[in-house]
Structure formats: structure tokens, C-alpha cells
GROMACS .gro file of C-alpha atoms in nm:
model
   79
    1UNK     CA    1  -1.519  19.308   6.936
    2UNK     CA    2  -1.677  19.022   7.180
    3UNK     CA    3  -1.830  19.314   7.408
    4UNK     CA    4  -2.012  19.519   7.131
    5UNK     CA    5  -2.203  19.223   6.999
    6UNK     CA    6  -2.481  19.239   7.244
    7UNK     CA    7  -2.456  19.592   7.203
    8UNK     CA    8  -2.502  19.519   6.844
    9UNK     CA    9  -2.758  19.254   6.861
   10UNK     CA   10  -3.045  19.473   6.992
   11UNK     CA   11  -2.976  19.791   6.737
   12UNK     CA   12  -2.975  19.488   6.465
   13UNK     CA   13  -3.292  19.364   6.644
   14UNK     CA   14  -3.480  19.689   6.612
   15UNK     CA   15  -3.365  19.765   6.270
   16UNK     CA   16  -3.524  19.378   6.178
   17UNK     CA   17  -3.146  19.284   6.058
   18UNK     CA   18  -3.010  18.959   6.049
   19UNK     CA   19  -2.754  18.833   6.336
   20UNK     CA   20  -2.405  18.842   6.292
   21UNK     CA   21  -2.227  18.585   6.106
   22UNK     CA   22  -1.851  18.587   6.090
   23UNK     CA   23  -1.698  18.573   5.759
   24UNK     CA   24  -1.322  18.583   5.602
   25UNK     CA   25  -1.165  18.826   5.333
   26UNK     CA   26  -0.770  18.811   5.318
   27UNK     CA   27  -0.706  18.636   5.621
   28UNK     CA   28  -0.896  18.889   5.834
   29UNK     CA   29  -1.256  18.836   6.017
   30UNK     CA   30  -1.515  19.039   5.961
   31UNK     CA   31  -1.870  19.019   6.073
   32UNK     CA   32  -2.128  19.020   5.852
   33UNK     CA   33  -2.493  19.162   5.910
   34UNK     CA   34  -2.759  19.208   5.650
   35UNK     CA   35  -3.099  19.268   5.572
   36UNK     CA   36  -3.364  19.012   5.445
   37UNK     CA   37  -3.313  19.089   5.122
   38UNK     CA   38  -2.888  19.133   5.108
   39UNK     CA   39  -2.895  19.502   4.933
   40UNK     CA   40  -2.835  19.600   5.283
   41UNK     CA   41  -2.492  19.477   5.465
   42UNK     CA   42  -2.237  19.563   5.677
   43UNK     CA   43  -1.958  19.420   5.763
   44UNK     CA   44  -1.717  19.527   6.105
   45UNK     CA   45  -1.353  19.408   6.178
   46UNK     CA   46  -1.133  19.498   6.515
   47UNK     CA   47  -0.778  19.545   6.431
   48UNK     CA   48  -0.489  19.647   6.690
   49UNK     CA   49  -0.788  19.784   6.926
   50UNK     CA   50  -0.921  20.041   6.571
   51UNK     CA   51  -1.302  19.950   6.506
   52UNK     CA   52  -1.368  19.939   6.113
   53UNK     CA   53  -1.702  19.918   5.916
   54UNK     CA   54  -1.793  19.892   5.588
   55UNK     CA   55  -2.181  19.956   5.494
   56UNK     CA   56  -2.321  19.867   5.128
   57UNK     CA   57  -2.637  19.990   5.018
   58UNK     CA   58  -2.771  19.879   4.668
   59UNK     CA   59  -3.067  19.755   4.453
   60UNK     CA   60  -2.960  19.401   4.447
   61UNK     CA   61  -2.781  19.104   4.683
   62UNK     CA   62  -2.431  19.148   4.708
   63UNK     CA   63  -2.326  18.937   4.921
   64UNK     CA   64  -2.050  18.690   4.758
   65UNK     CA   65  -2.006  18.934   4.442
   66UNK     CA   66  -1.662  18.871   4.310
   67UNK     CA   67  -1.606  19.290   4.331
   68UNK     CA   68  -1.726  19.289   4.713
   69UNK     CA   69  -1.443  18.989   4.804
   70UNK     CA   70  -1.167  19.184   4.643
   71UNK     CA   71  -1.252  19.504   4.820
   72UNK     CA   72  -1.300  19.372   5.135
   73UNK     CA   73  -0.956  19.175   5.075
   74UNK     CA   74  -0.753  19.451   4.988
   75UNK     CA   75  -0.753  19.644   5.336
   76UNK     CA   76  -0.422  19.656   5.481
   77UNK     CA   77  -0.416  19.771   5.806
   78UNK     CA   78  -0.104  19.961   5.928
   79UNK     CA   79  -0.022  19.886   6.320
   0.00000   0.00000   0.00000
């Protein structure tokens, strides 16, 4: 994942998105980038080489919702 963040950084740059932050659900890191306002966020994980993201789009801050912790905890990824 270390050699698509500057990759990453300039599309997040253009789109006037928030850096990175690395965050934890289940024991697995995920990075975290959002909008100013939160209703935009997306969050990206590397797992046995497999690049996964997970975008949510909504009318109000989510990051930290109970719902969004549980979902992003219950991926299992099969190696």
C-alpha cells in the first residue's frame, strides 16, 4: 500500500480531500480519507497483495457511527 499513497495524495489533492489517516476495524488497517464535511469517506486496506476499498456517500458525518465500525469489522478476508 506504501507506493500508492503518493499516488493517492495528489488525486486526494485535486479532489480537495483530506490526507490519509490510518485507522483500525477488527484488527485490520485501513486508511481513511474524507471530505471536509465526513458524508464523503473512503477507506482502503491491502491484504495478501488484493487492494480493497470501501466508499460511503451520505447526507451526514459518518465517521465513528457504531453501524460503520461493525461493517468495516466484519470483513474476513480469505488467503
Amino acid at each position: 500500500m506504501a507506493e500508492r499513497i503518493p499516488a493517492d495524495k495528489k488525486v486526494y489533492a485535486m479532489l480537495n480531500l483530506k490526507e490519509p489517516v490510518p485507522v483500525t476495524f477488527g484488527g485490520r488497517e485501513w486508511l481513511l480519507v474524507e471530505d471536509a464535511a465526513g458524508v464523503f469517506v473512503n477507506y482502503y486496506t491491502v491484504e495478501s497483495g488484493r487492494y480493497y476499498q470501501v466508499n460511503v456517500a451520505t447526507d451526514a458525518r459518518v465517521t465513528g457511527d457504531r453501524w460503520l465500525t461493525d461493517f468495516l469489522s466484519s470483513f474476513e478476508m480469505v488467503k
